[in-house]
PDB file of C-alpha atoms in Angstrom:
ATOM      1  CA  MET T   1      82.547 107.750  99.270  1.00  0.00           C
ATOM      2  CA  GLY T   2      82.691 107.217  95.451  1.00  0.00           C
ATOM      3  CA  LEU T   3      85.699 107.755  94.239  1.00  0.00           C
ATOM      4  CA  ALA T   4      87.339 104.107  93.254  1.00  0.00           C
ATOM      5  CA  TRP T   5      90.530 102.686  91.846  1.00  0.00           C
ATOM      6  CA  TYR T   6      90.253  99.679  89.201  1.00  0.00           C
ATOM      7  CA  ILE T   7      92.708  98.073  86.655  1.00  0.00           C
ATOM      8  CA  ALA T   8      91.887  99.482  82.840  1.00  0.00           C
ATOM      9  CA  ALA T   9      92.775  96.570  80.614  1.00  0.00           C
ATOM     10  CA  GLU T  10      93.776  97.440  76.975  1.00  0.00           C
ATOM     11  CA  GLN T  11      91.635  93.659  75.951  1.00  0.00           C
ATOM     12  CA  GLU T  12      89.118  92.321  77.578  1.00  0.00           C
ATOM     13  CA  ILE T  13      90.197  88.437  78.884  1.00  0.00           C
ATOM     14  CA  ALA T  14      86.781  85.993  78.897  1.00  0.00           C
ATOM     15  CA  GLY T  15      86.099  84.739  81.923  1.00  0.00           C
ATOM     16  CA  LEU T  16      87.693  87.664  84.061  1.00  0.00           C
ATOM     17  CA  GLU T  17      85.682  89.695  86.327  1.00  0.00           C
ATOM     18  CA  MET T  18      87.412  93.049  86.227  1.00  0.00           C
ATOM     19  CA  PHE T  19      85.586  94.617  89.151  1.00  0.00           C
ATOM     20  CA  VAL T  20      87.927  95.462  91.747  1.00  0.00           C
ATOM     21  CA  ASN T  21      86.135  98.108  94.843  1.00  0.00           C
ATOM     22  CA  GLY T  22      89.066  99.749  95.234  1.00  0.00           C
ATOM     23  CA  LYS T  23      87.452 102.822  97.254  1.00  0.00           C
ATOM     24  CA  SER T  24      89.916 102.103 100.383  1.00  0.00           C
ATOM     25  CA  ILE T  25      93.092 102.204  98.722  1.00  0.00           C
ATOM     26  CA  ALA T  26      91.969 105.817  97.046  1.00  0.00           C
ATOM     27  CA  HIS T  27      90.893 107.391 100.315  1.00  0.00           C
ATOM     28  CA  THR T  28      93.947 106.427 102.198  1.00  0.00           C
ATOM     29  CA  ASP T  29      96.739 108.680 102.176  1.00  0.00           C
ATOM     30  CA  GLU T  30      98.047 109.061  99.036  1.00  0.00           C
ATOM     31  CA  GLU T  31     101.699 110.339 100.274  1.00  0.00           C
ATOM     32  CA  ARG T  32     101.687 107.691 102.811  1.00  0.00           C
ATOM     33  CA  LEU T  33     101.188 104.766 100.098  1.00  0.00           C
ATOM     34  CA  GLU T  34     103.669 106.479  97.705  1.00  0.00           C
ATOM     35  CA  GLN T  35     106.452 107.231 100.569  1.00  0.00           C
ATOM     36  CA  LEU T  36     106.437 103.296 101.104  1.00  0.00           C
ATOM     37  CA  CYS T  37     106.094 102.162  98.062  1.00  0.00           C
ATOM     38  CA  LEU T  38     109.388 104.456  97.683  1.00  0.00           C
ATOM     39  CA  LYS T  39     110.440 103.102 101.018  1.00  0.00           C
ATOM     40  CA  LEU T  40     109.961  99.353  99.588  1.00  0.00           C
ATOM     41  CA  GLY T  41     112.556 100.122  96.372  1.00  0.00           C
ATOM     42  CA  VAL T  42     108.917 100.024  94.394  1.00  0.00           C
ATOM     43  CA  SER T  43     106.907 101.464  91.901  1.00  0.00           C
ATOM     44  CA  PRO T  44     104.633 104.146  93.139  1.00  0.00           C
ATOM     45  CA  LEU T  45     100.232 103.179  92.428  1.00  0.00           C
ATOM     46  CA  MET T  46     100.283 105.902  91.095  1.00  0.00           C
ATOM     47  CA  ASP T  47     102.932 105.923  87.967  1.00  0.00           C
ATOM     48  CA  PHE T  48     100.630 103.318  86.708  1.00  0.00           C
ATOM     49  CA  PHE T  49      97.776 105.572  85.956  1.00  0.00           C
ATOM     50  CA  SER T  50      96.792 106.696  82.642  1.00  0.00           C
ATOM     51  CA  VAL T  51      93.291 107.558  81.349  1.00  0.00           C
ATOM     52  CA  ASP T  52      91.865 107.604  77.929  1.00  0.00           C
ATOM     53  CA  ALA T  53      92.492 110.298  75.965  1.00  0.00           C
ATOM     54  CA  GLN T  54      88.979 110.914  73.943  1.00  0.00           C
ATOM     55  CA  GLU T  55      87.233 110.085  77.584  1.00  0.00           C
ATOM     56  CA  THR T  56      89.754 112.799  79.168  1.00  0.00           C
ATOM     57  CA  GLU T  57      88.314 115.556  75.753  1.00  0.00           C
ATOM     58  CA  ALA T  58      84.552 114.807  76.405  1.00  0.00           C
ATOM     59  CA  LEU T  59      85.404 114.765  79.334  1.00  0.00           C
ATOM     60  CA  LEU T  60      86.895 118.349  79.220  1.00  0.00           C
ATOM     61  CA  GLU T  61      84.820 119.838  76.515  1.00  0.00           C
ATOM     62  CA  ALA T  62      81.158 118.415  78.912  1.00  0.00           C
ATOM     63  CA  TYR T  63      83.184 120.693  81.698  1.00  0.00           C
ATOM     64  CA  LEU T  64      84.085 124.201  79.966  1.00  0.00           C
ATOM     65  CA  GLY T  65      82.221 123.222  76.680  1.00  0.00           C
ATOM     66  CA  GLY T  66      82.698 124.368  73.028  1.00  0.00           C
ATOM     67  CA  ASP T  67      83.319 128.067  73.690  1.00  0.00           C
ATOM     68  CA  GLU T  68      87.523 127.031  75.391  1.00  0.00           C
ATOM     69  CA  GLU T  69      90.285 126.557  73.531  1.00  0.00           C
ATOM     70  CA  PRO T  70      90.427 122.702  73.609  1.00  0.00           C
ATOM     71  CA  LEU T  71      93.959 121.021  75.606  1.00  0.00           C
ATOM     72  CA  SER T  72      95.541 118.984  74.618  1.00  0.00           C
ATOM     73  CA  THR T  73      96.246 115.439  76.772  1.00  0.00           C
ATOM     74  CA  PRO T  74      98.258 112.829  76.998  1.00  0.00           C
ATOM     75  CA  GLU T  75      97.951 109.860  75.009  1.00  0.00           C
ATOM     76  CA  GLU T  76      96.997 106.348  77.163  1.00  0.00           C
ATOM     77  CA  GLU T  77      99.630 104.900  78.393  1.00  0.00           C
ATOM     78  CA  TRP T  78      99.922 100.544  79.030  1.00  0.00           C
ATOM     79  CA  PHE T  79     102.002  99.079  81.188  1.00  0.00           C
ATOM     80  CA  ALA T  80     102.910  95.846  82.152  1.00  0.00           C
ATOM     81  CA  ALA T  81     101.103  93.297  84.282  1.00  0.00           C
ATOM     82  CA  ALA T  82     104.065  91.913  86.179  1.00  0.00           C
ATOM     83  CA  ASP T  83     105.346  95.795  86.880  1.00  0.00           C
ATOM     84  CA  GLY T  84     102.203  96.326  88.780  1.00  0.00           C
ATOM     85  CA  LEU T  85     102.529  93.299  90.477  1.00  0.00           C
ATOM     86  CA  ILE T  86     105.483  93.099  91.519  1.00  0.00           C
ATOM     87  CA  THR T  87     105.098  96.672  93.758  1.00  0.00           C
ATOM     88  CA  VAL T  88     100.558  95.019  95.126  1.00  0.00           C
ATOM     89  CA  ARG T  89     103.255  92.072  96.260  1.00  0.00           C
ATOM     90  CA  ALA T  90     105.362  94.655  98.507  1.00  0.00           C
ATOM     91  CA  LEU T  91     102.363  96.851  99.639  1.00  0.00           C
ATOM     92  CA  ALA T  92     100.209  93.736 100.333  1.00  0.00           C
ATOM     93  CA  ASP T  93     103.616  91.690 102.328  1.00  0.00           C
ATOM     94  CA  TYR T  94     104.271  94.677 103.960  1.00  0.00           C
ATOM     95  CA  LEU T  95     101.507  95.895 104.983  1.00  0.00           C
ATOM     96  CA  GLY T  96     100.827  92.682 106.452  1.00  0.00           C
ATOM     97  CA  SER T  97     104.184  92.411 108.530  1.00  0.00           C
ATOM     98  CA  HIS T  98     103.073  96.037 110.507  1.00  0.00           C
ATOM     99  CA  PRO T  99      99.831  96.220 111.450  1.00  0.00           C
ATOM    100  CA  ASP T 100      98.546 100.100 111.953  1.00  0.00           C
ATOM    101  CA  VAL T 101     100.768 101.769 108.909  1.00  0.00           C
ATOM    102  CA  LEU T 102      97.567 102.558 107.589  1.00  0.00           C
ATOM    103  CA  GLU T 103      94.144 104.110 108.402  1.00  0.00           C
ATOM    104  CA  LYS T 104      91.772 101.368 107.720  1.00  0.00           C
ATOM    105  CA  GLN T 105      95.021  98.970 106.770  1.00  0.00           C
ATOM    106  CA  GLN T 106      92.235  95.796 106.723  1.00  0.00           C
ATOM    107  CA  ASP T 107      90.792  97.224 103.624  1.00  0.00           C
ATOM    108  CA  VAL T 108      93.463  98.695 101.964  1.00  0.00           C
ATOM    109  CA  MET T 109      95.078  95.267 101.952  1.00  0.00           C
ATOM    110  CA  GLU T 110      91.950  93.589 100.756  1.00  0.00           C
ATOM    111  CA  ASP T 111      92.103  96.164  97.607  1.00  0.00           C
ATOM    112  CA  LEU T 112      95.466  95.360  96.909  1.00  0.00           C
ATOM    113  CA  ARG T 113      94.281  91.632  97.007  1.00  0.00           C
ATOM    114  CA  GLU T 114      92.175  92.312  94.548  1.00  0.00           C
ATOM    115  CA  TYR T 115      94.152  93.796  92.356  1.00  0.00           C
ATOM    116  CA  GLN T 116      97.052  91.456  92.632  1.00  0.00           C
ATOM    117  CA  GLN T 117      94.159  88.277  91.304  1.00  0.00           C
ATOM    118  CA  ILE T 118      93.254  90.667  88.583  1.00  0.00           C
ATOM    119  CA  LEU T 119      97.202  91.544  87.104  1.00  0.00           C
ATOM    120  CA  GLU T 120      98.230  87.650  88.541  1.00  0.00           C
ATOM    121  CA  THR T 121      96.026  87.119  85.318  1.00  0.00           C
ATOM    122  CA  LEU T 122      96.179  89.981  83.196  1.00  0.00           C
ATOM    123  CA  ASN T 123     100.390  89.038  83.502  1.00  0.00           C
ATOM    124  CA  GLN T 124      99.260  85.345  82.105  1.00  0.00           C
ATOM    125  CA  HIS T 125      97.995  86.579  79.301  1.00  0.00           C
ATOM    126  CA  GLN T 126     100.022  89.296  78.612  1.00  0.00           C
ATOM    127  CA  VAL T 127      97.516  91.918  79.125  1.00  0.00           C
ATOM    128  CA  ARG T 128      98.993  94.937  79.321  1.00  0.00           C
ATOM    129  CA  TRP T 129      96.578  97.026  81.813  1.00  0.00           C
ATOM    130  CA  HIS T 130      96.672 101.011  83.715  1.00  0.00           C
ATOM    131  CA  LEU T 131      95.832 102.127  86.648  1.00  0.00           C
ATOM    132  CA  ALA T 132      92.488 104.818  86.285  1.00  0.00           C
ATOM    133  CA  ILE T 133      91.010 106.117  88.615  1.00  0.00           C
ATOM    134  CA  ASP T 134      85.921 106.489  88.604  1.00  0.00           C
ATOM    135  CA  ILE T 135      84.712 109.652  90.889  1.00  0.00           C
TER     136      ILE T 135
END
């Protein structure tokens, strides 16, 4: 159960602990989570996903070896923390008033609370972010 979704910030903020568990939300039904976001009229969490292009290239090279033709990778994207807060708050509010919508819902809500705390601080400092995946 190593898979986790975490928040990557475009720049560091002194004193901000960026750690989030992110495992429960990564292991929930991603399609169901996306449907909930669409029902609530907010962007799905995975719309905020991005990766560092150099990191992706290094991983691909490690897995494919030097014999393969290089693959082009998308540029890393950054998003306003305020936009992420809209999604996170909407999901947390909905799940808080609708029990048993997701498997292990309390754990998912804890991940959302951790995301919200970090995104609020990023928003106060006008630092952009994206969702990243730890495998």
